[in-house]
PDB file of C-alpha atoms in Angstrom:
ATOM      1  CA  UNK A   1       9.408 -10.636   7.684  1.00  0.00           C
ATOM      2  CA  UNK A   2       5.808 -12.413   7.279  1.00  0.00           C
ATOM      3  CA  UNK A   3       3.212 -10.157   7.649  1.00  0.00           C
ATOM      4  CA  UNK A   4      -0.198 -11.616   7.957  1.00  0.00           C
ATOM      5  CA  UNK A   5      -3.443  -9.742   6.552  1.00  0.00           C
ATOM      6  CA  UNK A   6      -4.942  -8.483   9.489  1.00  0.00           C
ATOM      7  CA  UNK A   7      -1.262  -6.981  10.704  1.00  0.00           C
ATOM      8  CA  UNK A   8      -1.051  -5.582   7.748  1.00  0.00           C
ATOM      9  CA  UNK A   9      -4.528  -3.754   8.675  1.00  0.00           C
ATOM     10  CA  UNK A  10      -3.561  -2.748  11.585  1.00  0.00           C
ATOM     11  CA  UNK A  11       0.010  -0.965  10.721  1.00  0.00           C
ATOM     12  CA  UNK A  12      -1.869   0.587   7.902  1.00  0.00           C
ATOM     13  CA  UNK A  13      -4.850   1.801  10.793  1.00  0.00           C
ATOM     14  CA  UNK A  14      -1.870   3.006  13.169  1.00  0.00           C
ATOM     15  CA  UNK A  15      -0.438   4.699  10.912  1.00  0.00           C
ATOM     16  CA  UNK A  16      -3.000   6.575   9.374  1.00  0.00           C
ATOM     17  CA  UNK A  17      -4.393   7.072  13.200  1.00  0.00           C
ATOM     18  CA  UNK A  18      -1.143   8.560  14.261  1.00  0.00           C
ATOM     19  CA  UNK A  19      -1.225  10.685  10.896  1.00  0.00           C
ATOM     20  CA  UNK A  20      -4.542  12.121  12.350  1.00  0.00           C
ATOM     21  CA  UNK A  21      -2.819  14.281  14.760  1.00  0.00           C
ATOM     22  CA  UNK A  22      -2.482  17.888  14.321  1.00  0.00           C
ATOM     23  CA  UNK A  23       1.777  18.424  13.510  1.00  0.00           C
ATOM     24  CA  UNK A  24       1.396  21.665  14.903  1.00  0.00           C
ATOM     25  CA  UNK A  25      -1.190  24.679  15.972  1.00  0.00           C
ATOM     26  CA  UNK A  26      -2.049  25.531  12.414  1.00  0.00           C
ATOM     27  CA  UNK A  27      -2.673  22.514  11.124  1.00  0.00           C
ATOM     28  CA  UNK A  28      -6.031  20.864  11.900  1.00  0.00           C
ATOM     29  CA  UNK A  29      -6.899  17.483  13.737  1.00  0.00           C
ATOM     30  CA  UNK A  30      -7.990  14.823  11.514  1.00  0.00           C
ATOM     31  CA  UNK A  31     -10.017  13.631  13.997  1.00  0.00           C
ATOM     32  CA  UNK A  32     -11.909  16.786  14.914  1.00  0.00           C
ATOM     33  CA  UNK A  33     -15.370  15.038  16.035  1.00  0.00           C
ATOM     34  CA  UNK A  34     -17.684  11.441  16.763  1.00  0.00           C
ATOM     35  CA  UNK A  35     -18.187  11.992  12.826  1.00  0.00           C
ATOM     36  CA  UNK A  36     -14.578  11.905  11.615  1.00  0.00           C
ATOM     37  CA  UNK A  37     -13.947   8.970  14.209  1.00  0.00           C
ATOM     38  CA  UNK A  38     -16.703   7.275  12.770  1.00  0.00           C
ATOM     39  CA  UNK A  39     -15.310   7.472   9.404  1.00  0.00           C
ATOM     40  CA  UNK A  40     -12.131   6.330  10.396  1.00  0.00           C
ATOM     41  CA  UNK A  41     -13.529   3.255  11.669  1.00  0.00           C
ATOM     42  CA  UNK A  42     -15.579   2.551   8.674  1.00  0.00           C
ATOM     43  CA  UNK A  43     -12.507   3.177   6.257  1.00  0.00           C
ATOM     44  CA  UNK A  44     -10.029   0.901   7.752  1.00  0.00           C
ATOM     45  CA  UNK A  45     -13.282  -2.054   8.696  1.00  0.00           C
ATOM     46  CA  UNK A  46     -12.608  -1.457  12.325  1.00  0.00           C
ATOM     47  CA  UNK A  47     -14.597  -4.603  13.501  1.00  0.00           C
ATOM     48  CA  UNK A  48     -16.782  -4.997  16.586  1.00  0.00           C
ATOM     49  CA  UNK A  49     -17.471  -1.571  16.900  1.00  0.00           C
ATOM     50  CA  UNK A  50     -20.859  -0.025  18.514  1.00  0.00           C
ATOM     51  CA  UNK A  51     -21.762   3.597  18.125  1.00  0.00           C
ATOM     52  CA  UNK A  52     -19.307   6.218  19.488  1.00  0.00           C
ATOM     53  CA  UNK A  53     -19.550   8.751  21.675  1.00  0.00           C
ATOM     54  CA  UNK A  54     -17.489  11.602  22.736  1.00  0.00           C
ATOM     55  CA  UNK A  55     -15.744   9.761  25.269  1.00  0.00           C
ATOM     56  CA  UNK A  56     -14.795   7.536  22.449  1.00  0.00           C
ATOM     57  CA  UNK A  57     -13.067  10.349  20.538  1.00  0.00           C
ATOM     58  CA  UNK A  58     -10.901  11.544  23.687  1.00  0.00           C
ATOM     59  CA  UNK A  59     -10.105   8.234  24.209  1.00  0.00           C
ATOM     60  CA  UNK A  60      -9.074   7.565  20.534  1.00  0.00           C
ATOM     61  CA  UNK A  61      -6.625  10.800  20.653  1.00  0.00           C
ATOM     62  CA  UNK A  62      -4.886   9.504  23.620  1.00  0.00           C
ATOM     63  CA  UNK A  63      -4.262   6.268  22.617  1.00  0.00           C
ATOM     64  CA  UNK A  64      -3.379   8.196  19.267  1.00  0.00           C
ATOM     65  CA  UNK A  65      -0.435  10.088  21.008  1.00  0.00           C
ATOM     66  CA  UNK A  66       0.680   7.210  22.962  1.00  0.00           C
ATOM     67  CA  UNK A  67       0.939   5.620  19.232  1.00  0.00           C
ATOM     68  CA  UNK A  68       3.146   8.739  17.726  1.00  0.00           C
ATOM     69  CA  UNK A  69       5.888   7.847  21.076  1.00  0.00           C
ATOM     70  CA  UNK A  70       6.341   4.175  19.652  1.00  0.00           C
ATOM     71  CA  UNK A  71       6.854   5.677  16.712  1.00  0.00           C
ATOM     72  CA  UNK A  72       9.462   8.250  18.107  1.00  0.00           C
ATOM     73  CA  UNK A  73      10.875   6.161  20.319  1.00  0.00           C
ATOM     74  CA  UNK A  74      15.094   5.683  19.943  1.00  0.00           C
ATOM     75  CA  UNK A  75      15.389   2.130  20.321  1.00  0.00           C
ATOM     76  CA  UNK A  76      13.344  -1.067  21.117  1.00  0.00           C
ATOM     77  CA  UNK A  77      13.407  -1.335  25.021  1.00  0.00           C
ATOM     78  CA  UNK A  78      11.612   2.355  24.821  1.00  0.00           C
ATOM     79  CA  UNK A  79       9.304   1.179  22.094  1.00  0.00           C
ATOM     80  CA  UNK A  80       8.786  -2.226  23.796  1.00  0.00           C
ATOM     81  CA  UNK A  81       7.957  -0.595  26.708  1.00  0.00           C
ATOM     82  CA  UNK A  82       5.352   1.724  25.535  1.00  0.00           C
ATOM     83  CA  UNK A  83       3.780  -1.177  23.697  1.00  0.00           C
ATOM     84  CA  UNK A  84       3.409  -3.176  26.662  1.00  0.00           C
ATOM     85  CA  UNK A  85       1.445  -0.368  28.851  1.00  0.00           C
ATOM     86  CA  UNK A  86      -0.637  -0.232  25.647  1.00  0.00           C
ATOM     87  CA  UNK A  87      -1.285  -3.292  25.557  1.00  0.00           C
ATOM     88  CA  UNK A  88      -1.914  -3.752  28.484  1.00  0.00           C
ATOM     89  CA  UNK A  89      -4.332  -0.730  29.523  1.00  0.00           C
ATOM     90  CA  UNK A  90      -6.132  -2.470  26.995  1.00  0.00           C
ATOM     91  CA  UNK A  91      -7.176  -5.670  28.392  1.00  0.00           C
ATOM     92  CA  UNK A  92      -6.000  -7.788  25.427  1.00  0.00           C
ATOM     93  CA  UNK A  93      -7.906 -11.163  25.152  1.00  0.00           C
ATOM     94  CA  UNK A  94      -6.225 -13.031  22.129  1.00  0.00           C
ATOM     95  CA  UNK A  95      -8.951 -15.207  20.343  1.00  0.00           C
ATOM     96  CA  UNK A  96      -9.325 -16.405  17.124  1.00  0.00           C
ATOM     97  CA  UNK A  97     -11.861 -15.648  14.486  1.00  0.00           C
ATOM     98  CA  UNK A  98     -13.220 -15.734  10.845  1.00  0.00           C
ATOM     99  CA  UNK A  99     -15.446 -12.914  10.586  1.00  0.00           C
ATOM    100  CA  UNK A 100     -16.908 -11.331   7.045  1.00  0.00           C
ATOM    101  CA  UNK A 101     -14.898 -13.188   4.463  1.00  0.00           C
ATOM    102  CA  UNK A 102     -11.123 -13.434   6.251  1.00  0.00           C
ATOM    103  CA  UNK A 103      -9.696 -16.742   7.309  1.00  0.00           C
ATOM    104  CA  UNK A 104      -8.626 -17.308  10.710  1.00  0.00           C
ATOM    105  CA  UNK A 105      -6.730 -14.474  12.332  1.00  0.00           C
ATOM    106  CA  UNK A 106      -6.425 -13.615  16.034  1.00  0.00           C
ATOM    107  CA  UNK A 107      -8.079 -10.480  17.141  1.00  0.00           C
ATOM    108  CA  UNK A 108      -6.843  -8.788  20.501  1.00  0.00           C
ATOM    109  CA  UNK A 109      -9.392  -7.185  22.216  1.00  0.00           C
ATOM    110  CA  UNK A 110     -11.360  -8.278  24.705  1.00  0.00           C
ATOM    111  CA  UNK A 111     -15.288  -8.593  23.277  1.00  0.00           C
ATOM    112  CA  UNK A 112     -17.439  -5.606  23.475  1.00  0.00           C
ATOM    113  CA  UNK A 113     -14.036  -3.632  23.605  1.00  0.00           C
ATOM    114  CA  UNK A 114     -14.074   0.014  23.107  1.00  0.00           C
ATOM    115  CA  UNK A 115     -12.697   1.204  20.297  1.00  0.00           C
ATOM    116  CA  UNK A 116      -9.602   2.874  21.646  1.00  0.00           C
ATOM    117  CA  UNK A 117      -9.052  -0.684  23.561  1.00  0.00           C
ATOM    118  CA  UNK A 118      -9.963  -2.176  20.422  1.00  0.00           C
ATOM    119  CA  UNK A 119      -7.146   0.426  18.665  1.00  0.00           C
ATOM    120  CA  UNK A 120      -4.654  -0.307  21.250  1.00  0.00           C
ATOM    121  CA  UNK A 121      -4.769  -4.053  21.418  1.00  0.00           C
ATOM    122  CA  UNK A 122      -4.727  -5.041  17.743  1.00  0.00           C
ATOM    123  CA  UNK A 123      -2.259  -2.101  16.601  1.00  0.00           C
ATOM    124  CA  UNK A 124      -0.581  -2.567  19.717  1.00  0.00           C
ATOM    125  CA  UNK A 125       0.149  -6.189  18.892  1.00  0.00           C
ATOM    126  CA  UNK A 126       1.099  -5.168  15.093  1.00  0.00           C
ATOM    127  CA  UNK A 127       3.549  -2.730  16.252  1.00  0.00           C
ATOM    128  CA  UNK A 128       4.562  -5.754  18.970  1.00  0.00           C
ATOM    129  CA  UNK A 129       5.637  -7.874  15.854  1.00  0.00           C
ATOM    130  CA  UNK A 130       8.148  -5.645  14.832  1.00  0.00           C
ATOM    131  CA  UNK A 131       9.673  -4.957  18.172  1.00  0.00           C
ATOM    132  CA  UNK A 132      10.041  -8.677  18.277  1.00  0.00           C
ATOM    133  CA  UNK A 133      11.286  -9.298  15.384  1.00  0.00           C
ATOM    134  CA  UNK A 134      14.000  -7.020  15.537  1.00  0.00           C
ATOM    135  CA  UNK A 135      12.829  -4.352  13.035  1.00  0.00           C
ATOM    136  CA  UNK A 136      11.489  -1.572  15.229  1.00  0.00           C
ATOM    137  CA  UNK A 137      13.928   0.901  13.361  1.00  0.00           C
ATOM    138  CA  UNK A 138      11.034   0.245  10.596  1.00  0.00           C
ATOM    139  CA  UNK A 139       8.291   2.306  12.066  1.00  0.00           C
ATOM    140  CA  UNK A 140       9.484   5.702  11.314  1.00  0.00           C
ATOM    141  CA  UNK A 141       8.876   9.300  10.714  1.00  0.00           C
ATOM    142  CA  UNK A 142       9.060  11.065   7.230  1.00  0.00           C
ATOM    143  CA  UNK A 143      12.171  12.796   6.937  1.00  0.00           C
ATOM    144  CA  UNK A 144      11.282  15.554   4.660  1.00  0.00           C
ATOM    145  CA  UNK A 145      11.817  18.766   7.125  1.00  0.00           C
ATOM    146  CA  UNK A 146       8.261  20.089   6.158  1.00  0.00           C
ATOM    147  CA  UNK A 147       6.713  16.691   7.246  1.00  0.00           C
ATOM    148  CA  UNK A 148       6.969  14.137   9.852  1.00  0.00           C
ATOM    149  CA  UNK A 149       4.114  12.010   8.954  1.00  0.00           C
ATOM    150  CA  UNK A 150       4.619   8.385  10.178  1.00  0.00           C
ATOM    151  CA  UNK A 151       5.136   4.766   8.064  1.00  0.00           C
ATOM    152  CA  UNK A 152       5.906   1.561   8.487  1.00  0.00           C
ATOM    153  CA  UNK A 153       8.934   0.908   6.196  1.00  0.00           C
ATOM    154  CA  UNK A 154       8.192  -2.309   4.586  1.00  0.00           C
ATOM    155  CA  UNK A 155      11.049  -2.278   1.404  1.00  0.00           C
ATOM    156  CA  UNK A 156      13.279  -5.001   1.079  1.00  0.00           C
ATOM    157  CA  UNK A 157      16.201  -3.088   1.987  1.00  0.00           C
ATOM    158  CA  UNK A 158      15.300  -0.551   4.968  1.00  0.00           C
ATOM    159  CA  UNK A 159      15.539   2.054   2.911  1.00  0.00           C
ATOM    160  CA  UNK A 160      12.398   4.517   2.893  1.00  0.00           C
ATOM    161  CA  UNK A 161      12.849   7.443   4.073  1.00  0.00           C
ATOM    162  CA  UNK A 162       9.681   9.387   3.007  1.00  0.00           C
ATOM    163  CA  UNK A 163       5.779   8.638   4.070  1.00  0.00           C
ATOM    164  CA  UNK A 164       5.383   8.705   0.152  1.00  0.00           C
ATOM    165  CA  UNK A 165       8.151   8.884  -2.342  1.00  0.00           C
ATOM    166  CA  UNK A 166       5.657  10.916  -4.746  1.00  0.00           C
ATOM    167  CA  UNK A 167       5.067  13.368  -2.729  1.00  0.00           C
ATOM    168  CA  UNK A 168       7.521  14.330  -0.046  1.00  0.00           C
ATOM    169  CA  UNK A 169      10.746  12.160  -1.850  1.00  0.00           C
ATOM    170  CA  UNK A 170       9.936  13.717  -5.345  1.00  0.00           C
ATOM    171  CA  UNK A 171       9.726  17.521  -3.865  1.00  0.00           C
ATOM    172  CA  UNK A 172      12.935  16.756  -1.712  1.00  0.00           C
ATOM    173  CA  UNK A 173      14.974  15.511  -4.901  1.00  0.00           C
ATOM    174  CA  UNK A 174      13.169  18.195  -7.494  1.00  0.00           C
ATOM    175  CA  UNK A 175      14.687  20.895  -4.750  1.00  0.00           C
ATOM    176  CA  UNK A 176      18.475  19.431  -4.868  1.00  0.00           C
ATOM    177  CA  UNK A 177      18.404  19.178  -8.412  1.00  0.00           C
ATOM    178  CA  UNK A 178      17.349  22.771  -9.001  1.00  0.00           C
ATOM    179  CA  UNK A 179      20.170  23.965  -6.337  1.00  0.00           C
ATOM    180  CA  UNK A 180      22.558  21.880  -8.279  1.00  0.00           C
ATOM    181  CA  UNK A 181      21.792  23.835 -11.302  1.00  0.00           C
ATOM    182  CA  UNK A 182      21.911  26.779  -9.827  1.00  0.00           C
ATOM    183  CA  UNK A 183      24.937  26.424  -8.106  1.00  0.00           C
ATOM    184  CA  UNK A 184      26.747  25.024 -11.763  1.00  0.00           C
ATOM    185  CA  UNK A 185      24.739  28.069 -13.631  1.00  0.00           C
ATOM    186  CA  UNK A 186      26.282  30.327 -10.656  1.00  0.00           C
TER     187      UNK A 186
END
């Protein structure tokens, strides 16, 4: 599957967006304030972006849960489906542009977009992609049981089955082998 540049940016901003949320009530929000939004949108170059407001950030963390059901959802009609209201809520405007040092690439959102319209058009349309191309079994969920962070799973085979295979995968297979052992020392 070809994945363009600016796709690219935007499963890597939907993820980490959807990684944002708190996984449960003791874990914190990553996106706890207009600062931390603000940040977010600097990190991943969000362009055409104004100064954000409150509204902004409740906006942002309901687009950001709509994101997490795509991501949970059990087949492609589902996922298409949530997409499309996305999408759609959104306003999208396709038009193409060459903006600070990037070749053509189509942008989404409508101009002078908010960001969570801006959020939900371009990583709407990423997500979109992989619907249509048949691969919307690649947006997944870690599936270490102490995590359930989301990825895109972009290996050759459809294999990945952990947000990050130093982390999550290593602890997982570290915590096998040691039963193993115990169970032969046993």
């Amino acid at each position: 599957m070809l994945i363009t540049h600016d796709t690219r940016c935007a499963l890597d901003t939907v993820v980490d967006l959807v990684n944002t949320a708190p996984e449960d009530d003791t874990t914190p929000d990553g996106l706890p304030d207009v600062a931390a939004l603000t940040d977010f949108v600097e990190n991943h170059e969000v362009s055409d972006v104004g100064l954000l407001s409150e509204f902004d950030l409740s906006a942002v963390r309901k687009i950001r849960g709509r994101f997490a059901s795509v991501f949970a959802a059990p087949d492609a009609r589902i996922a298409a489906g949530l997409i499309n209201e996305l999408v759609a809520a959104a306003g999208t405007t396709p038009r193409l542009t060459d903006h600070d040092g990037y070749d053509w690439h189509v942008h989404y959102f409508a101009p002078g977009a908010s960001v969570a319209d801006h959020l939900a058009a371009d990583c709407g349309m990423a997500l979109a992609f992989f619907v249509v191309a048949g691969e919307q079994e690649r947006l997944r969920r870690c599936e270490a049981p102490d995590c359930r962070r989301a990825f895109v799973d972009l290996s050759r085979n459809r294999s990945r089955r952990y947000c990050d295979s130093r982390t999550c995968g290593n602890r997982l297979h570290v915590a096998a082998y040691r039963a193993r052992r115990k169970e032969a020392a046993g």
